[in-house]
Structures are given as C-alpha cells and as structure tokens.
XYZ file of C-alpha atoms in Angstrom:
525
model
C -22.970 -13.118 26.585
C -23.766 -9.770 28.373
C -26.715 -8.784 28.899
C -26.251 -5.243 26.465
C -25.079 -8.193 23.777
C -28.148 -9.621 23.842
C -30.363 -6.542 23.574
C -32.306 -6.031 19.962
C -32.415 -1.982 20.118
C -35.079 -0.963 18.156
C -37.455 1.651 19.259
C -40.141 -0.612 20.886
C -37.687 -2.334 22.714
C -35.418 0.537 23.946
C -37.817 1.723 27.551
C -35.947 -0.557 29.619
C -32.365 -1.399 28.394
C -29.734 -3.389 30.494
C -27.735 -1.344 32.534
C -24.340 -1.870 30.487
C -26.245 0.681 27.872
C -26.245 3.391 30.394
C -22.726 2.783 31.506
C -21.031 3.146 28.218
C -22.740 5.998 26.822
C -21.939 7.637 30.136
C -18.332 6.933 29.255
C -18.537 7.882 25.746
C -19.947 10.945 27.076
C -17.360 12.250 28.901
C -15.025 11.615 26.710
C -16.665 13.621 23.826
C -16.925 16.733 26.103
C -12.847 16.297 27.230
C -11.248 15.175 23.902
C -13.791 16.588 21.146
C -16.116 19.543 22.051
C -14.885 23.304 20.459
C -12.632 22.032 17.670
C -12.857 23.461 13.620
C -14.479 20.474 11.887
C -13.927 20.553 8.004
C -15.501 19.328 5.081
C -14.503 16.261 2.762
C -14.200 16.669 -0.858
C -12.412 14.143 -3.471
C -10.879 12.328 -0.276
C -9.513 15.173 1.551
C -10.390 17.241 4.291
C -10.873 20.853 3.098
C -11.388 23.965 5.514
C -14.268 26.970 4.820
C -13.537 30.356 4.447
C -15.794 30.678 7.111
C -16.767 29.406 9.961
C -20.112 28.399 12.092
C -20.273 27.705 15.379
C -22.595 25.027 16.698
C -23.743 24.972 20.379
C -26.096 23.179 22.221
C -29.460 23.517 22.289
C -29.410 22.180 26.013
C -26.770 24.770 26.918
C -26.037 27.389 24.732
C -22.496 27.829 26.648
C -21.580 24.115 25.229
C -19.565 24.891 22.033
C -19.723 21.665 20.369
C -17.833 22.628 17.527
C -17.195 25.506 14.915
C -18.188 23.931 10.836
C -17.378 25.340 7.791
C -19.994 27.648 5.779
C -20.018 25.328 2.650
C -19.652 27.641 -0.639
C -21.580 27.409 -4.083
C -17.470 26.446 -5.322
C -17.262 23.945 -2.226
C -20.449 22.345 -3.714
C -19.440 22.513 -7.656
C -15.399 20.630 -6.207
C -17.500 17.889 -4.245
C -20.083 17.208 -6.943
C -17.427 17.517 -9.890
C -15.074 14.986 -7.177
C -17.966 12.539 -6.900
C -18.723 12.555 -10.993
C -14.816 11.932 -11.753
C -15.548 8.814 -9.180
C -18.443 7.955 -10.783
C -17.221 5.820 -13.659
C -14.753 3.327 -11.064
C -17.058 3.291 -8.469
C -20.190 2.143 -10.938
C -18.020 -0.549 -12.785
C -17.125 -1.713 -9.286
C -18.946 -5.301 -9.017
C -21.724 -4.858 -7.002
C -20.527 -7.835 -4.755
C -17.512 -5.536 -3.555
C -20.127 -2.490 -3.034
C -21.948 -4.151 -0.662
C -19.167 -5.538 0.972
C -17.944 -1.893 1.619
C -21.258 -0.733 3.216
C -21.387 -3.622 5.177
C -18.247 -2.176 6.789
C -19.397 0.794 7.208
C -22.526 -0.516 9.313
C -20.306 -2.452 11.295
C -18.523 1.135 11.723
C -21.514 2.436 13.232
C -22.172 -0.067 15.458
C -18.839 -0.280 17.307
C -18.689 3.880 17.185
C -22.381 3.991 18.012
C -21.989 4.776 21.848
C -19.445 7.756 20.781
C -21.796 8.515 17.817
C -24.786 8.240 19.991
C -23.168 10.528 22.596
C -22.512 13.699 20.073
C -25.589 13.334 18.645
C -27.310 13.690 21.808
C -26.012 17.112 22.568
C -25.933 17.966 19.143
C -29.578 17.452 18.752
C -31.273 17.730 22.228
C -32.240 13.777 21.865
C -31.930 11.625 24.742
C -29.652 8.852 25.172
C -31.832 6.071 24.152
C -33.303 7.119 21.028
C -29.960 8.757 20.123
C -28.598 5.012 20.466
C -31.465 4.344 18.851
C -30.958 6.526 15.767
C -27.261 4.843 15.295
C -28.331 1.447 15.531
C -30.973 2.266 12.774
C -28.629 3.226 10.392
C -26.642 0.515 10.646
C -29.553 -1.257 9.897
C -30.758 0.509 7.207
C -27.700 0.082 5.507
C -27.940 -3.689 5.776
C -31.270 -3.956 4.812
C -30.472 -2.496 1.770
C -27.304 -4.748 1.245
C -29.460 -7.620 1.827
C -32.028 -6.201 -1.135
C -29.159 -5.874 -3.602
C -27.972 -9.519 -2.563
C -31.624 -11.146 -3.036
C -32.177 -9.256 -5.818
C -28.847 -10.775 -7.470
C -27.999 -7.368 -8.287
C -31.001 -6.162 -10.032
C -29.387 -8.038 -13.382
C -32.736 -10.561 -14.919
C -32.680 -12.971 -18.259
C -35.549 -12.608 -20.048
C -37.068 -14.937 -22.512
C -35.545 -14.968 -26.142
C -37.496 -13.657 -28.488
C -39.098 -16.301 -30.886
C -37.383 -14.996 -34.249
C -37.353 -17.729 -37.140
C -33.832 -17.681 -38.345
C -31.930 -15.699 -35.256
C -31.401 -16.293 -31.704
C -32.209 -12.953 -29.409
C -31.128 -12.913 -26.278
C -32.749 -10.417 -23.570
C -31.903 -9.415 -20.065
C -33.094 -6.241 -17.874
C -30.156 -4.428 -15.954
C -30.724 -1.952 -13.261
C -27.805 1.028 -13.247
C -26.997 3.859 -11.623
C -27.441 7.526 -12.211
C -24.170 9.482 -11.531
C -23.891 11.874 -8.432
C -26.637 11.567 -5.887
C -27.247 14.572 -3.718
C -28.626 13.474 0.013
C -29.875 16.765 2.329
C -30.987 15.689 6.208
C -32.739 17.323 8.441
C -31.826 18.292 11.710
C -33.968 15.877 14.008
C -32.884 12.063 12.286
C -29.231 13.854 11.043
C -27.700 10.143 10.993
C -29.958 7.815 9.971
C -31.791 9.956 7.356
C -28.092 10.997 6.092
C -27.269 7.502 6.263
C -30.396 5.883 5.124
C -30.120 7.087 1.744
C -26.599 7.321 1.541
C -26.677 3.507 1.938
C -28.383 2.673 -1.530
C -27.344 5.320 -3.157
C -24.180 3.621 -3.155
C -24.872 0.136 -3.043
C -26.554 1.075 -5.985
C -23.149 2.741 -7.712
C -23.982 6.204 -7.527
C -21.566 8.651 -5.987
C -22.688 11.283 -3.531
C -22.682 14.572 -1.736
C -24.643 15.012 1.020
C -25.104 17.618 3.350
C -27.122 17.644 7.150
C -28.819 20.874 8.421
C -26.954 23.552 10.015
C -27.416 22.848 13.262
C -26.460 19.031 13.781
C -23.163 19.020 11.011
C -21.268 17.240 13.614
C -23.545 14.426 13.048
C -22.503 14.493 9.635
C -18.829 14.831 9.783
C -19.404 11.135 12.276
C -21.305 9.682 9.935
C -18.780 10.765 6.761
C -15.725 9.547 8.778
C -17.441 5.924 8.886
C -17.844 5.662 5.385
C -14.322 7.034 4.517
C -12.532 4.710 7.727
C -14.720 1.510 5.384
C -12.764 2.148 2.388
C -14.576 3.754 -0.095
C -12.490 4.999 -2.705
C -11.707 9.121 -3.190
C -14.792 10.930 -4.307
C -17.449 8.697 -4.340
C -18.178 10.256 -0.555
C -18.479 13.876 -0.184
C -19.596 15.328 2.598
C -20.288 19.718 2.946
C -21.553 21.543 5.245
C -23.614 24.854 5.508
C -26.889 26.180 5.238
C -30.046 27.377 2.865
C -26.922 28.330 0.195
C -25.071 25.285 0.575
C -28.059 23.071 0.051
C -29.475 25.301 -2.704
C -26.189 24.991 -5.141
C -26.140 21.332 -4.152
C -29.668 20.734 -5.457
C -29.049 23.072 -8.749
C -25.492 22.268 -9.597
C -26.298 20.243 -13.379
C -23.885 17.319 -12.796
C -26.490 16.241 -9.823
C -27.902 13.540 -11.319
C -30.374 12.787 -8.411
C -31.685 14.211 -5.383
C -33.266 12.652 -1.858
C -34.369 15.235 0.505
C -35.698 14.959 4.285
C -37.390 18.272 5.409
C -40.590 20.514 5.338
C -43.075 20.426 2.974
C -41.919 23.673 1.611
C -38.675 23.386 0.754
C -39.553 19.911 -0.003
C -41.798 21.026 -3.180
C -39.890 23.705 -4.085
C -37.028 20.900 -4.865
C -39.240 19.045 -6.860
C -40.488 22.657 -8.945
C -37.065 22.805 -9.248
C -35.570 19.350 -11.016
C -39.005 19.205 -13.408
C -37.406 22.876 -15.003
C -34.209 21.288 -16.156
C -33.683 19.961 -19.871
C -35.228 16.618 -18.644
C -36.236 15.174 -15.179
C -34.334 13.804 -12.512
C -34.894 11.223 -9.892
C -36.328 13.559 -6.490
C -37.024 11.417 -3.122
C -38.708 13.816 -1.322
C -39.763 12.931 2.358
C -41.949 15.703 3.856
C -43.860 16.710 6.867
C -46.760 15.255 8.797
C -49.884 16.247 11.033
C -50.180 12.741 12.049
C -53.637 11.777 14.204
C -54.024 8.901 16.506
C -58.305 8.099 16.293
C -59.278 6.352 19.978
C -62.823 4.207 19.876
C -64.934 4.708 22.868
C -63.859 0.597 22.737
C -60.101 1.190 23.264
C -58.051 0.688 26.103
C -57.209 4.083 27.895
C -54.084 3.319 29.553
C -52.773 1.923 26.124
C -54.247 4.548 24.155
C -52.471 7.418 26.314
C -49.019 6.067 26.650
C -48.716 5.538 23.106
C -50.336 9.138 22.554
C -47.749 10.664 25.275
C -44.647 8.782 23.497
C -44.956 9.727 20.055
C -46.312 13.526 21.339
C -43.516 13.808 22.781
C -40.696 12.261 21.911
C -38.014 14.286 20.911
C -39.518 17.234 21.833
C -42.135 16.332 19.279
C -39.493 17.123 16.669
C -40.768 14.217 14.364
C -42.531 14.046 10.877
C -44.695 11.068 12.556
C -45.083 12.669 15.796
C -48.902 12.621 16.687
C -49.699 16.196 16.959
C -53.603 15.658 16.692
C -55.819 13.021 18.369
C -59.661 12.565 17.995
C -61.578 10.377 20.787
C -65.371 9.144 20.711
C -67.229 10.854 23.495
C -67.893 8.450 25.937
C -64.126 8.049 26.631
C -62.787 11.549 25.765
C -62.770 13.072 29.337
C -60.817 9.775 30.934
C -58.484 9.530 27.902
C -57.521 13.712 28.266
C -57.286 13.071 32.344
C -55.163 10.087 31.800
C -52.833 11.507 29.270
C -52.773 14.918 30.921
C -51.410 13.165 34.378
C -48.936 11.278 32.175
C -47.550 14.470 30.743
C -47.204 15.771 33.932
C -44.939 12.927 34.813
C -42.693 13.795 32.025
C -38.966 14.210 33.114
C -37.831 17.432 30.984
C -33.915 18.520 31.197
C -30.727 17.861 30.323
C -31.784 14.440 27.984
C -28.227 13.269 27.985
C -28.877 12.459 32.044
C -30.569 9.196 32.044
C -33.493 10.586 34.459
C -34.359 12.754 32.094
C -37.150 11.969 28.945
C -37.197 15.211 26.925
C -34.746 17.499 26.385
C -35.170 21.004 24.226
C -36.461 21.702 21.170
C -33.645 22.501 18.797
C -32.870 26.813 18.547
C -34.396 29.547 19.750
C -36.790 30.053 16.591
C -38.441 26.453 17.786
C -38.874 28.232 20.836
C -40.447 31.331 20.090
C -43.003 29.545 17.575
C -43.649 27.419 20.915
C -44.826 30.851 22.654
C -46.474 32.346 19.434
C -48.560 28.562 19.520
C -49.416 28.172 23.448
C -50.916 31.859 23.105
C -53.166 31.558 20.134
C -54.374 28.037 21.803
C -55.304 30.462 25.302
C -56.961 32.735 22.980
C -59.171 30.288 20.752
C -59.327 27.247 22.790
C -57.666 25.897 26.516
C -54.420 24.422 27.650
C -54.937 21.664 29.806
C -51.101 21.370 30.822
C -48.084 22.835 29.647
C -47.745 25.903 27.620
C -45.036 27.645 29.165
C -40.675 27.939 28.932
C -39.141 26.111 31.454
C -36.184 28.428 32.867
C -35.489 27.331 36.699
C -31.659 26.751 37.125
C -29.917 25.244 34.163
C -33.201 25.377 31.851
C -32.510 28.697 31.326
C -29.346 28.345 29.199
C -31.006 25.852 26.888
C -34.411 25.884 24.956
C -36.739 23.726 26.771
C -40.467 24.356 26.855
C -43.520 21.918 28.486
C -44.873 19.211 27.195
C -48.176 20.591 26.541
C -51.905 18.925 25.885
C -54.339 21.576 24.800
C -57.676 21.343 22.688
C -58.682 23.763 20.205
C -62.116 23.696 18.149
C -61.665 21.705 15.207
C -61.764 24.155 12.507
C -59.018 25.910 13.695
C -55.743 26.106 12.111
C -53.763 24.667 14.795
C -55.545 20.970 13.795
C -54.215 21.828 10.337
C -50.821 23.390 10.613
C -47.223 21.236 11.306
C -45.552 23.204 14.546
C -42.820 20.519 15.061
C -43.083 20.981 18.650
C -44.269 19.077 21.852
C -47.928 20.348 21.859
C -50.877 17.691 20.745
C -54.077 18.859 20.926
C -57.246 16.512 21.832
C -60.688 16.942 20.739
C -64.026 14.594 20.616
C -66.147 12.895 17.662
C -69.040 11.262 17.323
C -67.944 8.001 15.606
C -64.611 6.531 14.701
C -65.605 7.535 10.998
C -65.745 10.822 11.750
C -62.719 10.758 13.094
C -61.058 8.616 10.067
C -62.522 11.659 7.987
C -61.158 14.375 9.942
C -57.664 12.654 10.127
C -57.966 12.588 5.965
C -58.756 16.419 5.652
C -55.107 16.610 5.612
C -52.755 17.458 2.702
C -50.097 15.172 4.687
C -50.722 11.729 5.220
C -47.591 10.221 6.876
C -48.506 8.048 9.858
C -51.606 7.273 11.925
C -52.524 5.430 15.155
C -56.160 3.672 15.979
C -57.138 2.670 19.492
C -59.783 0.474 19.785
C -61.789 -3.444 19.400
C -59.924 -5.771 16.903
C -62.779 -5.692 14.832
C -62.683 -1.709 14.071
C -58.803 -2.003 13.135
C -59.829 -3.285 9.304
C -61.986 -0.535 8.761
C -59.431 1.816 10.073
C -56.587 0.574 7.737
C -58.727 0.323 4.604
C -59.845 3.883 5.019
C -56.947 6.268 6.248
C -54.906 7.518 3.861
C -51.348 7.232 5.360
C -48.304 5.455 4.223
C -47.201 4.105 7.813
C -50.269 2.726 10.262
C -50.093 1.447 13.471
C -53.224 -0.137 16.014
C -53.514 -0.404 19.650
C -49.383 0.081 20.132
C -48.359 1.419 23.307
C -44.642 2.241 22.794
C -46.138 4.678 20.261
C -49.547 5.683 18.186
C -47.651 6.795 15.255
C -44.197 6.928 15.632
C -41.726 3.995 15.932
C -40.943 2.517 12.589
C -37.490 0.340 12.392
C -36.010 -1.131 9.727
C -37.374 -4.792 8.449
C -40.190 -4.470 10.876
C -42.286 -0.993 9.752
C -41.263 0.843 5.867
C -41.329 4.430 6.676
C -42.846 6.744 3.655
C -45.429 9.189 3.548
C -48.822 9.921 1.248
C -50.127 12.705 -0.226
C -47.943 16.074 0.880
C -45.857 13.475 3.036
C -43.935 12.090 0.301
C -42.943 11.976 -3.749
C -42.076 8.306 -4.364
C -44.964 6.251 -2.517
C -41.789 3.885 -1.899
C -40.756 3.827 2.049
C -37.593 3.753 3.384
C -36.802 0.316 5.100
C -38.901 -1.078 2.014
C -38.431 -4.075 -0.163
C -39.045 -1.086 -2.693
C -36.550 1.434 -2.057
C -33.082 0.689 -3.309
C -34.333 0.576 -6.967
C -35.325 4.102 -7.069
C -31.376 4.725 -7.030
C -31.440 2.586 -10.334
C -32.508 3.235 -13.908
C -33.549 0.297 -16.103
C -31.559 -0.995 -19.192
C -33.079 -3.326 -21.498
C -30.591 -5.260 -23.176
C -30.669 -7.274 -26.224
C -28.545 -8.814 -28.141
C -28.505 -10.900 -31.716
C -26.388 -13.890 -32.523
C-alpha cells in the first residue's frame, strides 16, 4: 500500500501529507489549465445540458488573466424549467426504495474520490484555496455523503412500529414513517462551493427529495464538477439540477412555489432575509440556514503559548480567513498577552502568501476585488482607532499584482469598537487582553453569532469554558486550529444564535431528518 493510500485526509491530519499527494495534484493541475481552462460551461436541467442567453466569465482570483471558464447567467425561466424538471422527478425518485438511493450516493462519493485530485485542482484556482485544504474540501464531501448514507442505513430508513393500540374488540396497528418534501433548493457559498453544495445535496436525496442547487457566482465551476458526479452515478433525469448565476438566479430559486425546501450557506443577511421570506408563503417551509461567525479563541494566562498561537494563526488565516469559523477575535489574560501577540505576530510573519496552488505557498488571495477593497477600508480604520502589529497592506511585487492578495494581518483595537463586533471575512484577527477567562467567556457571548470557539488553557478551566460559551462547535487546547477544523464523524458543524436556524449540525447524527417530514400511520384490522 502507498503511502498516499494510507493517508486519512482530514483537516488535522493534512500539514504534512506523503509526497504522492503533491505529485498528483501537480499533474491534475496541468492538465486542467491545457485541456479545461476558457471553455462555455452550461447548466443541467431535466438531464440535459442547456446553454444561457448569457454568459459570465470567471477568472482567477490569483490571476485575473486566468480565464477559467465563461458560465451561463441562470434566468428566473432557467430556474422555473429546473425546479418544474426536479418536481416531475419527484414522484419516481421518492418511491425509489431507499436501499437503491443510498446505493446511488454512495457512487457518487466514490466519484469524488477518484476525481478528487482533478476536482481539487479547479477548485483551487477557482477559489484561491491551496492545494491541501482544496483536497481537503473534496475528500469531505465524499464523506459527508457517506455519513449520511450510513444514518439512513442505521436508521433502517427512518420507517418505526409502534405499539398497537389497546382497543377491546380491534387490532390497531401503528408505525411512524419519515418522507420527503418535493424539490429541495441548495445555494453555496463561494469559500466551501463543494462540500457545502454537496453536503446538503447528499441527504436531500438520500432522503427522496429532488433538487436544484446553485453555487455563488464566482466558483460555478465547482458546481458544474460536483453536478457531473452525481449525473456520471446514475441518478435518474431531473432529480439533479444544477443553475448557475447570481443574486437573480438564487432569488427565483428561493421564491419559485414548487420549492418545497430550502438550505442556504451564506451571510447573515441574506441568510434572514430567506427565512422572512418562506414564513410569508401560505404555510411554512423547511429553511436550513447556515450563517456567519465572529468566532473568538479565549487564552488563560495557564495555556500553552506555542499551542495557543499556531492554532490562532491557522484558523486566522486559513483561506485567507474566508471562513464562517475563522477566529477573527481572540481575548488573552494579562500575564500572557504580550508573549502570546509576539509569538503569533512572528508566526504571521512566516506566512508563505502567493500563488496557493504552488505547494510553498500557505495563503493565496482573498476571492474579488470587493474582498479587497473592504481589506483597505478595514486596515485603515484599525490605524485610526487602534494599531496594526503586522500586516495591513496589498501585496503587489511581481505576480501579486494580477491577483488579490493582501497580508495576513494581527492588529488590536479597543474592545468596544466595531471591528470586535463586525464579520470582515478576511485575514485580519485582532488581539486584545482581559482580566479573567470569564471575562473573556462574556465578551466572546456579546455576540449575535455564536458559531465556533477555541479555549487555551489548564484541563481544569476547559469545563467551565464549554458549559458557558454559547457556540454550536467548541474546540480546547487544539493546535491545528482554535476554531476551525471540523470533519465529518469527528466534529458536527452548526452554528447558535445568528449562526444558524436548525440547531442541527451538519456531519450530525441529527441532520438527515430535517430533509424528512413525519407520517404517522395507522391502520385497523
């Protein structure tokens, strides 16, 4: 067995991968940039590929002279053929024994896994991402999909007897069934494109429902590879739809009435506006809404610095610090706040920022030019009300230039101020000092998001910090990452408060059956 055979990729094992990794993304690479790069990509509608009016083009955000491809502007009547295609599915697909559902998305993961070094490749330039958590991102979706294959088989289907009832002169017999919807609208977000396109894809299937699902304008590509995987597994005409387009497109998706539900990964904006939205209607619909974050990491004047800061540096910056979990916001005890900002300020400093599909290179861009102008508008007001300790700048020597890449940056700001408050999506965590780890708890909780959090410090402070921060996804003394790093069966993923809708995480023995609505059943001999 090779050494890449062996390797578990998740991401707390993916910082030093076998070298077989490396060489085959390097070949998958090329290849994508001869054979694939600059072609029309269309949408798929009711098993067919079908061609825009218009089209987009999609470039690079590490070169903007990289045309990766040119995607159709999805219309409100591409929308109503895809959703109207999935509901004419609906019937087969849901009468389909579940058995034979989750035999098809069980193909489709293995899909993903032997395309996942071409997949991987695309979606590195297609999202700025380097090549390990791009691998990364494939892998998990693969894995997501099983896991919630395995929860429909342990689950038996979601079909229960229940006790008869005790009637004198019949015999009742009761079971509870779980059933699908209808259509099931997915929208993803530009940073995760694959696995949150895939994620929920995955049991919205299993499940029964049909879909339609769309990714953001700027990483389509993604979701044309992740489409042609679940099409190439065999799932019949319709039940998979796949458009592409922008604000419009994802507007008519979420409005069209035959959308039965809805799971959407984005801001916390658009993210409640969605769920204004589906409570108007003539009754309610099923809305999985994953939102944003301002996620703090709390260090104890008893934590370990060196731990502390390389977890802090990794989830800061990581992707660009293009995450919902990335920690954006630490608070440190006094007597160790000057050698954890040193220590994490030298690591920074370190950081390899380029081109992220080179393997020397850590962090790549941030993802269009409006990321990078809100990364100027930020690094000034944090000069003006506070100090920059390192970074704060565009990087544009040589090649830089053409793409959008910006400093990791490590600033501090006084606490009141709105930078501690606001999400900026962008590599920039600020650092300031408490008094006590409770303080710090209660400044992490004066937060309307409460999606992850990290705690540095003695095992017998770790308790305390669990029971009292309010976030859905907690993590304590982790180096490859204070709040970022979830993977499927090891860490649910799903937010609190302004984070989330559901309180149910993805990767959680809890998931699947939101994509279900119960049926009592009784019957009378």
């Amino acid at each position: 067995m090779s050494d890449a055979a062996a390797f578990k990729l998740t991401y707390s094992t993916m910082f030093d991968p076998p070298p077989e990794l490396h060489e085959r993304f390097e070949a998958a690479l090329q290849a994508f940039k001869r054979d694939a790069m600059g072609r029309d990509w269309p949408q798929w509608i009711g098993g067919q590929s079908v061609a825009g009016q218009r089209f987009v083009e999609l470039r690079s955000p590490i070169h903007q002279d990289w045309l990766l491809g040119r995607f159709a502007e999805g219309s409100a009547e591409d929308v109503d053929r895809a959703v109207l295609a999935a509901r004419a599915a609906w019937p087969a697909w849901a009468a389909t024994p579940w058995r034979e559902r989750v035999a098809l998305l069980r193909r489709a993961a293995r899909l993903i896994e032997e395309r996942v070094y071409d997949i991987s490749a695309a979606l590195a330039l297609e999202v700025g991402k380097n090549r390990m958590e791009s691998l990364g991102e494939v892998q998990e979706t693969a894995d997501l999909i099983d896991w919630y294959c395995d929860q429909m088989e342990a689950n038996e289907g979601f079909d229960r007897v229940l006790p008869d009832d005790p009637l004198p002169d019949w015999r009742s017999h009761n079971r509870t069934v779980l059933r699908p919807y209808g259509v099931w609208a997915v929208i993803a977000p530009f940073n995760f494109p694959f696995a949150l396109a895939g994620g929920p894809l995955g049991p919205a299937l299993i499940a029964g429902n049909t879909a339609v699902f769309k990714c953001s304008p700027e990483t389509s590509l993604s979701g044309w590879l992740l489409l042609e995987c679940l099409r190439d597994a065999g799932l019949p005409p319709g039940v998979i739809n796949f458009v592409s387009g922008g604000d419009d497109t994802g507007r008519a998706l979420v409005r069209h009435p035959q959308a039965a539900g809805i799971t959407f990964t984005g801001s916390h904006a658009v993210g409640m506006q969605i769920l204004r939205q589906v409570v108007q209607g003539s009754y309610p619909k099923p809305c999985i809404t994953e939102m944003g974050g301002k996620n703090a990491a709390i260090v104890s004047r008893h934590a370990d610095i060196e731990r502390a800061a390389l977890g802090i540096l990794r989830s800061a910056f990581g992707l660009s610090g293009q995450k919902c979990s990335a920690c954006s916001r630490v608070y440190v005890e006094r007597p160790v706040a000057a050698a954890l900002r040193e220590r994490l300020v030298a690591l920074t400093r370190e950081i390899a920022v380029g081109d992220p599909t080179q393997q020397a290179n850590w962090m790549g861009p941030v993802i269009d030019r409006a990321a990078y102008e809100r990364y100027a508008r930020l690094a000034e007001h944090l000069r003006q009300v506070g100090r920059i300790d390192c970074g704060g700048e565009w990087l544009t020597e040589g090649e830089l230039a053409q793409g959008f890449f910006v400093a990791p940056t490590v600033a501090w700001a006084p606490l009141q101020d709105a930078a501690w408050v606001d999400e900026h999506f962008l590599p920039v965590v600020l650092v300031g000092e408490i008094d006590s780890v409770e303080e710090g708890i209660a400044c992490a909780n004066a937060s309307d998001y409460g999606l992850t959090a990290g705690f540095y410090g003695a095992p017998d402070e770790v308790a305390h910090f669990h029971q009292h921060i309010e976030a859905g996804v907690t993590y304590a003394n982790r180096p490859q990452g204070a709040t970022t790093g979830a993977w499927p069966g090891y860490q649910p993923f799903g937010g609190w408060k302004g984070s989330g809708s559901t309180g149910k995480a993805i990767g959680s023995f809890h998931y699947l059956q939101q994509y279900l609505r119960e049926q009592s059943r009784t019957v009378v001999e």
